[in-house]
Tab-separated table of C-alpha atoms in Angstrom:
chain	number	residue	atom	x	y	z
A	101	MET	CA	0.000	0.000	0.000
A	102	PRO	CA	1.449	3.421	-0.895
A	103	ASN	CA	2.481	5.524	2.111
A	104	ALA	CA	-0.194	8.192	1.637
A	105	GLU	CA	-2.941	5.572	1.818
A	106	ARG	CA	-1.338	3.902	4.816
A	107	PHE	CA	-1.181	7.191	6.742
A	108	MET	CA	-4.735	8.113	5.739
A	109	ASP	CA	-5.865	4.715	7.013
A	110	ALA	CA	-4.330	5.612	10.376
A	111	ALA	CA	-6.246	8.915	10.317
A	112	LEU	CA	-9.448	7.025	9.421
A	113	ALA	CA	-8.900	4.712	12.403
A	114	GLU	CA	-8.704	7.818	14.640
A	115	ALA	CA	-11.901	9.144	13.051
A	116	GLU	CA	-13.728	5.865	13.662
A	117	ALA	CA	-12.552	5.738	17.294
A	118	ALA	CA	-13.728	9.346	17.782
A	119	GLY	CA	-17.173	8.418	16.450
A	120	LYS	CA	-17.398	5.544	18.926
A	121	ARG	CA	-16.749	8.037	21.747
A	122	GLY	CA	-19.643	10.206	20.511
A	123	GLU	CA	-17.359	12.778	18.922
A	124	VAL	CA	-17.771	13.918	15.313
A	125	PRO	CA	-15.736	11.224	13.488
A	126	ILE	CA	-12.745	13.113	12.122
A	127	GLY	CA	-9.177	11.921	12.622
A	128	ALA	CA	-5.652	13.081	11.836
A	129	VAL	CA	-2.054	11.942	11.996
A	130	LEU	CA	1.120	13.979	11.671
A	131	VAL	CA	4.047	12.419	9.872
A	132	VAL	CA	7.727	13.373	10.042
A	133	ASP	CA	10.392	11.410	8.130
A	134	ASN	CA	7.841	8.770	7.150
A	135	LYS	CA	6.841	8.117	10.784
A	136	ILE	CA	3.669	9.041	12.633
A	137	VAL	CA	4.677	11.423	15.456
A	138	ALA	CA	1.153	12.291	16.632
A	139	ARG	CA	-2.362	10.953	16.106
A	140	SER	CA	-5.726	12.195	17.314
A	141	GLY	CA	-9.437	12.226	16.702
A	142	ASN	CA	-11.771	15.068	17.507
A	143	THR	CA	-12.038	15.582	21.268
A	144	THR	CA	-14.228	18.688	21.395
A	145	ARG	CA	-16.920	17.097	23.550
A	146	ALA	CA	-14.730	15.174	25.959
A	147	ASP	CA	-12.497	18.216	26.491
A	148	HIS	CA	-15.307	20.836	26.431
A	149	ASP	CA	-13.045	22.599	23.952
A	150	VAL	CA	-14.224	23.978	20.607
A	151	THR	CA	-10.599	24.207	19.473
A	152	ALA	CA	-9.888	20.476	20.013
A	153	HIS	CA	-10.248	19.512	16.355
A	154	ALA	CA	-8.120	16.544	15.275
A	155	GLU	CA	-5.730	18.792	13.314
A	156	ILE	CA	-5.138	21.206	16.214
A	157	SER	CA	-4.583	18.263	18.549
A	158	VAL	CA	-1.939	16.583	16.371
A	159	ILE	CA	-0.145	19.884	15.800
A	160	ARG	CA	-0.065	20.525	19.567
A	161	LYS	CA	0.956	16.956	20.386
A	162	ALA	CA	3.702	16.851	17.763
A	163	ALA	CA	5.106	20.222	18.770
A	164	ALA	CA	5.171	19.131	22.427
A	165	ALA	CA	6.813	15.810	21.533
A	166	LEU	CA	9.415	17.465	19.303
A	167	GLY	CA	9.904	20.508	21.575
A	168	GLN	CA	9.525	22.930	18.691
A	169	GLU	CA	6.866	25.363	17.622
A	170	ARG	CA	7.201	25.004	13.869
A	171	LEU	CA	6.760	21.666	12.148
A	172	THR	CA	8.699	22.342	8.950
A	173	GLY	CA	8.931	19.102	6.978
A	174	ALA	CA	5.878	17.560	8.628
A	175	ASP	CA	2.933	16.178	6.649
A	176	LEU	CA	-0.609	16.219	8.004
A	177	TYR	CA	-3.211	13.592	7.069
A	178	VAL	CA	-6.799	14.384	8.031
A	179	THR	CA	-10.034	12.677	7.011
A	180	LEU	CA	-12.024	15.865	6.299
A	181	GLU	CA	-11.052	19.152	4.659
A	182	PRO	CA	-9.756	21.387	7.481
A	183	CYS	CA	-11.962	24.240	8.686
A	184	THR	CA	-10.823	27.874	8.645
A	185	MET	CA	-9.344	27.637	12.164
A	186	CYS	CA	-7.349	24.508	11.354
A	187	ALA	CA	-6.194	25.800	7.956
A	188	ALA	CA	-4.667	28.833	9.690
A	189	ALA	CA	-3.067	26.645	12.371
A	190	ILE	CA	-1.584	24.416	9.629
A	191	SER	CA	-0.102	27.537	8.050
A	192	PHE	CA	1.312	28.812	11.365
A	193	GLY	CA	2.839	25.374	12.018
A	194	ARG	CA	4.647	25.513	8.667
A	195	ILE	CA	3.251	22.081	7.714
A	196	ARG	CA	4.810	20.938	4.428
A	197	ARG	CA	2.024	18.865	2.907
A	198	LEU	CA	-1.656	18.505	3.709
A	199	TYR	CA	-3.529	15.360	2.656
A	200	TYR	CA	-7.258	15.377	3.302
A	201	GLY	CA	-10.037	12.885	2.537
A	202	ALA	CA	-13.495	14.350	1.929
A	203	GLU	CA	-14.286	17.948	0.988
A	204	ASP	CA	-16.391	20.061	3.354
A	205	PRO	CA	-18.388	22.652	1.389
A	206	LYS	CA	-20.201	23.899	4.536
A	207	GLY	CA	-17.245	24.325	6.874
A	208	GLY	CA	-14.016	23.818	4.938
A	209	GLY	CA	-11.437	26.597	4.629
A	210	VAL	CA	-8.993	25.095	2.130
A	211	ASP	CA	-10.817	24.390	-1.159
A	212	ASN	CA	-14.082	25.902	0.096
A	213	GLY	CA	-15.058	28.959	2.145
A	214	VAL	CA	-12.220	31.398	2.752
A	215	ARG	CA	-9.646	29.265	0.823
A	216	PHE	CA	-7.132	30.471	3.387
A	217	PHE	CA	-3.973	29.228	1.668
A	218	SER	CA	-4.673	31.505	-1.345
A	219	GLN	CA	-5.138	34.649	0.764
A	220	PRO	CA	-2.606	37.499	1.092
A	221	THR	CA	-2.808	37.176	4.920
A	222	CYS	CA	-1.605	33.554	4.645
A	223	HIS	CA	2.183	33.609	4.995
A	224	HIS	CA	2.864	29.890	4.482
A	225	ALA	CA	0.836	27.410	2.435
A	226	PRO	CA	1.335	23.635	2.380
A	227	ASP	CA	1.039	21.560	-0.768
A	228	VAL	CA	-2.501	20.165	-0.722
A	229	TYR	CA	-3.617	16.700	-1.856
A	230	SER	CA	-7.269	15.729	-1.529
A	231	GLY	CA	-9.503	12.728	-2.102
A	232	ILE	CA	-7.396	9.987	-0.472
A	233	GLY	CA	-9.742	7.835	1.613
A	234	GLU	CA	-12.550	10.196	0.657
A	235	ARG	CA	-15.311	7.590	0.472
A	236	GLU	CA	-14.563	6.061	3.879
A	237	ALA	CA	-14.130	9.494	5.497
A	238	ALA	CA	-17.503	10.647	4.157
A	239	ARG	CA	-19.209	7.353	5.113
A	240	LEU	CA	-18.120	7.713	8.754
A	241	LEU	CA	-19.569	11.234	8.922
A	242	THR	CA	-22.808	10.393	7.097
A	243	GLU	CA	-23.507	7.377	9.318
A	244	PHE	CA	-22.686	9.369	12.471
A	245	PHE	CA	-25.116	12.174	11.674
A	246	GLN	CA	-27.802	9.711	10.460
A	247	ALA	CA	-27.570	7.855	13.777
A	248	LYS	CA	-27.806	11.152	15.678
A	249	ARG	CA	-30.952	12.177	13.801
A	250	GLU	CA	-32.528	8.809	14.641
A	251	ASP	CA	-31.765	9.169	18.377
B	284	MET	CA	-13.989	53.953	34.048
B	285	PRO	CA	-16.514	52.268	31.726
B	286	ASN	CA	-16.489	48.466	31.856
B	287	ALA	CA	-15.170	47.973	28.310
B	288	GLU	CA	-12.091	50.078	29.096
B	289	ARG	CA	-11.570	48.314	32.403
B	290	PHE	CA	-11.633	44.885	30.751
B	291	MET	CA	-9.388	46.038	27.912
B	292	ASP	CA	-6.940	47.337	30.537
B	293	ALA	CA	-6.830	43.815	31.990
B	294	ALA	CA	-6.110	42.440	28.485
B	295	LEU	CA	-3.370	45.061	28.029
B	296	ALA	CA	-1.802	43.972	31.334
B	297	GLU	CA	-1.698	40.385	29.960
B	298	ALA	CA	-0.114	41.684	26.737
B	299	GLU	CA	2.543	43.591	28.652
B	300	ALA	CA	3.343	40.576	30.827
B	301	ALA	CA	3.624	38.398	27.694
B	302	GLY	CA	6.122	40.854	26.189
B	303	LYS	CA	8.229	40.686	29.342
B	304	ARG	CA	8.389	36.893	28.913
B	305	GLY	CA	9.663	37.354	25.336
B	306	GLU	CA	6.311	36.477	23.779
B	307	VAL	CA	4.637	38.699	21.191
B	308	PRO	CA	2.751	41.133	23.482
B	309	ILE	CA	-0.901	40.312	22.892
B	310	GLY	CA	-3.343	39.675	25.721
B	311	ALA	CA	-6.978	38.689	26.191
B	312	VAL	CA	-9.608	38.289	28.866
B	313	LEU	CA	-12.963	36.529	28.684
B	314	VAL	CA	-15.873	38.065	30.544
B	315	VAL	CA	-19.125	36.416	31.657
B	316	ASP	CA	-21.766	38.335	33.644
B	317	ASN	CA	-19.416	41.284	34.039
B	318	LYS	CA	-16.670	39.126	35.596
B	319	ILE	CA	-13.357	38.002	34.116
B	320	VAL	CA	-13.467	34.180	33.959
B	321	ALA	CA	-10.161	33.689	32.078
B	322	ARG	CA	-7.129	35.785	31.210
B	323	SER	CA	-4.050	35.008	29.134
B	324	GLY	CA	-1.243	36.430	27.081
B	325	ASN	CA	0.349	34.780	24.098
B	326	THR	CA	2.250	31.639	25.152
B	327	THR	CA	3.336	30.303	21.758
B	328	ARG	CA	7.039	30.289	22.600
B	329	ALA	CA	6.871	28.959	26.140
B	330	ASP	CA	4.462	26.197	25.093
B	331	HIS	CA	6.089	25.450	21.701
B	332	ASP	CA	2.538	25.755	20.391
B	333	VAL	CA	1.554	27.834	17.352
B	334	THR	CA	-2.082	27.619	18.458
B	335	ALA	CA	-1.430	29.194	21.892
B	336	HIS	CA	-2.637	32.661	20.930
B	337	ALA	CA	-4.165	34.675	23.793
B	338	GLU	CA	-7.692	34.258	22.378
B	339	ILE	CA	-7.437	30.465	22.019
B	340	SER	CA	-6.007	30.235	25.534
B	341	VAL	CA	-8.828	32.196	27.192
B	342	ILE	CA	-11.469	30.252	25.259
B	343	ARG	CA	-9.890	26.963	26.381
B	344	LYS	CA	-9.426	28.122	29.965
B	345	ALA	CA	-12.954	29.499	30.277
B	346	ALA	CA	-14.525	26.389	28.760
B	347	ALA	CA	-12.542	24.191	31.162
B	348	ALA	CA	-13.482	26.389	34.148
B	349	LEU	CA	-17.164	26.472	33.194
B	350	GLY	CA	-17.278	22.822	32.031
B	351	GLN	CA	-18.974	23.732	28.767
B	352	GLU	CA	-17.891	23.843	25.157
B	353	ARG	CA	-19.879	26.856	24.023
B	354	LEU	CA	-19.463	30.234	25.670
B	355	THR	CA	-22.792	31.802	24.743
B	356	GLY	CA	-23.111	35.137	26.539
B	357	ALA	CA	-19.342	35.558	26.938
B	358	ASP	CA	-17.468	38.656	25.761
B	359	LEU	CA	-13.853	38.506	24.599
B	360	TYR	CA	-11.443	41.435	24.987
B	361	VAL	CA	-8.184	41.174	23.048
B	362	THR	CA	-5.528	43.795	22.387
B	363	LEU	CA	-5.027	43.010	18.667
B	364	GLU	CA	-7.483	42.110	15.908
B	365	PRO	CA	-7.805	38.300	16.001
B	366	CYS	CA	-6.131	36.288	13.243
B	367	THR	CA	-8.043	33.903	10.984
B	368	MET	CA	-7.529	30.932	13.345
B	369	CYS	CA	-8.767	32.861	16.371
B	370	ALA	CA	-11.705	34.434	14.504
B	371	ALA	CA	-12.947	30.935	13.615
B	372	ALA	CA	-12.421	29.718	17.206
B	373	ILE	CA	-14.405	32.746	18.489
B	374	SER	CA	-17.216	31.762	16.126
B	375	PHE	CA	-17.150	28.092	17.217
B	376	GLY	CA	-17.210	29.204	20.870
B	377	ARG	CA	-20.379	31.234	20.225
B	378	ILE	CA	-18.771	34.311	21.810
B	379	ARG	CA	-21.371	37.107	22.069
B	380	ARG	CA	-19.199	40.213	21.698
B	381	LEU	CA	-15.639	40.769	20.541
B	382	TYR	CA	-13.756	43.882	21.620
B	383	TYR	CA	-10.333	44.364	20.094
B	384	GLY	CA	-7.727	47.127	20.355
B	385	ALA	CA	-5.501	47.646	17.309
B	386	GLU	CA	-6.224	46.490	13.747
B	387	ASP	CA	-3.884	43.977	12.108
B	388	PRO	CA	-3.834	44.510	8.320
B	389	LYS	CA	-1.138	41.827	7.813
B	390	GLY	CA	-2.586	39.007	9.881
B	391	GLY	CA	-6.098	39.945	11.012
B	392	GLY	CA	-9.121	37.897	9.981
B	393	VAL	CA	-11.984	40.060	11.266
B	394	ASP	CA	-11.859	43.488	9.555
B	395	ASN	CA	-8.912	42.490	7.341
B	396	GLY	CA	-7.907	39.398	5.382
B	397	VAL	CA	-10.630	36.751	5.107
B	398	ARG	CA	-13.137	38.805	7.191
B	399	PHE	CA	-14.342	35.483	8.543
B	400	PHE	CA	-17.482	36.702	10.297
B	401	SER	CA	-18.927	37.883	6.959
B	402	GLN	CA	-18.359	34.559	5.179
B	403	PRO	CA	-21.059	31.989	4.339
B	404	THR	CA	-18.971	29.280	6.088
B	405	CYS	CA	-19.169	31.279	9.351
B	406	HIS	CA	-22.172	29.991	11.271
B	407	HIS	CA	-22.040	32.373	14.250
B	408	ALA	CA	-20.662	35.915	14.330
B	409	PRO	CA	-20.131	38.014	17.458
B	410	ASP	CA	-20.848	41.738	17.612
B	411	VAL	CA	-17.494	43.426	16.994
B	412	TYR	CA	-16.204	46.610	18.653
B	413	SER	CA	-12.734	47.874	17.779
B	414	GLY	CA	-10.372	50.660	18.799
B	415	ILE	CA	-10.632	50.441	22.603
B	416	GLY	CA	-7.105	50.697	24.010
B	417	GLU	CA	-5.824	50.793	20.426
B	418	ARG	CA	-2.916	53.180	21.035
B	419	GLU	CA	-1.505	51.263	24.012
B	420	ALA	CA	-1.987	47.883	22.245
B	421	ALA	CA	-0.101	49.134	19.179
B	422	ARG	CA	2.634	50.744	21.293
B	423	LEU	CA	3.386	47.448	23.061
B	424	LEU	CA	3.769	45.650	19.722
B	425	THR	CA	5.835	48.399	18.057
B	426	GLU	CA	8.265	48.620	20.977
B	427	PHE	CA	8.574	44.828	21.164
B	428	PHE	CA	9.505	44.442	17.500
B	429	GLN	CA	11.800	47.501	17.599
B	430	ALA	CA	13.694	45.987	20.540
B	431	LYS	CA	13.933	42.655	18.679
B	432	ARG	CA	15.411	44.328	15.592
B	433	GLU	CA	17.997	46.053	17.783
B	434	ASP	CA	19.040	42.775	19.436
């Protein structure tokens, strides 16, 4: 299996685990030198923290583990297109490459919404690759919200 | 002294303290029912955390203190116009009113840049009041970066 798919599978596993905890099923891993240095699902409910998106969590975890603020050379894999908040955090963290699964027309900030990486107030933009693991990422979200509506 | 100025003074004190720690001098307080429930300066360097802006920190601290994710009815005072990341976090946190000091044409995301609160992908916008404590907020930043250039 190519590396990108392998890392996205790890992000999908985090998303699935988040869903089982009652969190919106989105997951992310952060990769440096072909190794996962941080992994997380959404923890907004458990942490009572609107900023605890999977992307923010892996950036914080990786920076703490590596003892450095900027993650130059790091690649982020996340199951859903990052929101505006996370897109800006990815830029601040100097992430090299962003791989995301499904697009998010309602809340995304990369290829939808504010398209932050194309803005003059964005001072670092990662290379962006989308669509890897898209179907599975979208399925997890669709099933989660269907189950919630049926509650 | 009117309340808004009093709360902005508390945010300015956090900014000044941050500058003395070698952090970019920006500070914030979060107010609920006319009481400060969280206060913070920037801690990005100390925490090795690009997401540790003053606004994110007070939102996280207040949510932890109150045991709730959304901060409906809370007012945020911050010395500089929030960046794109923080503007989105303020929206997610359902902050009622945002008071900021100085504008930030290079990095702001409220009245500059992506103007997040006016975007269709923004699902809650606070009332925004700017200019309170503007001169002092800008002075702290100017002096900090001047001193850095002279280092």
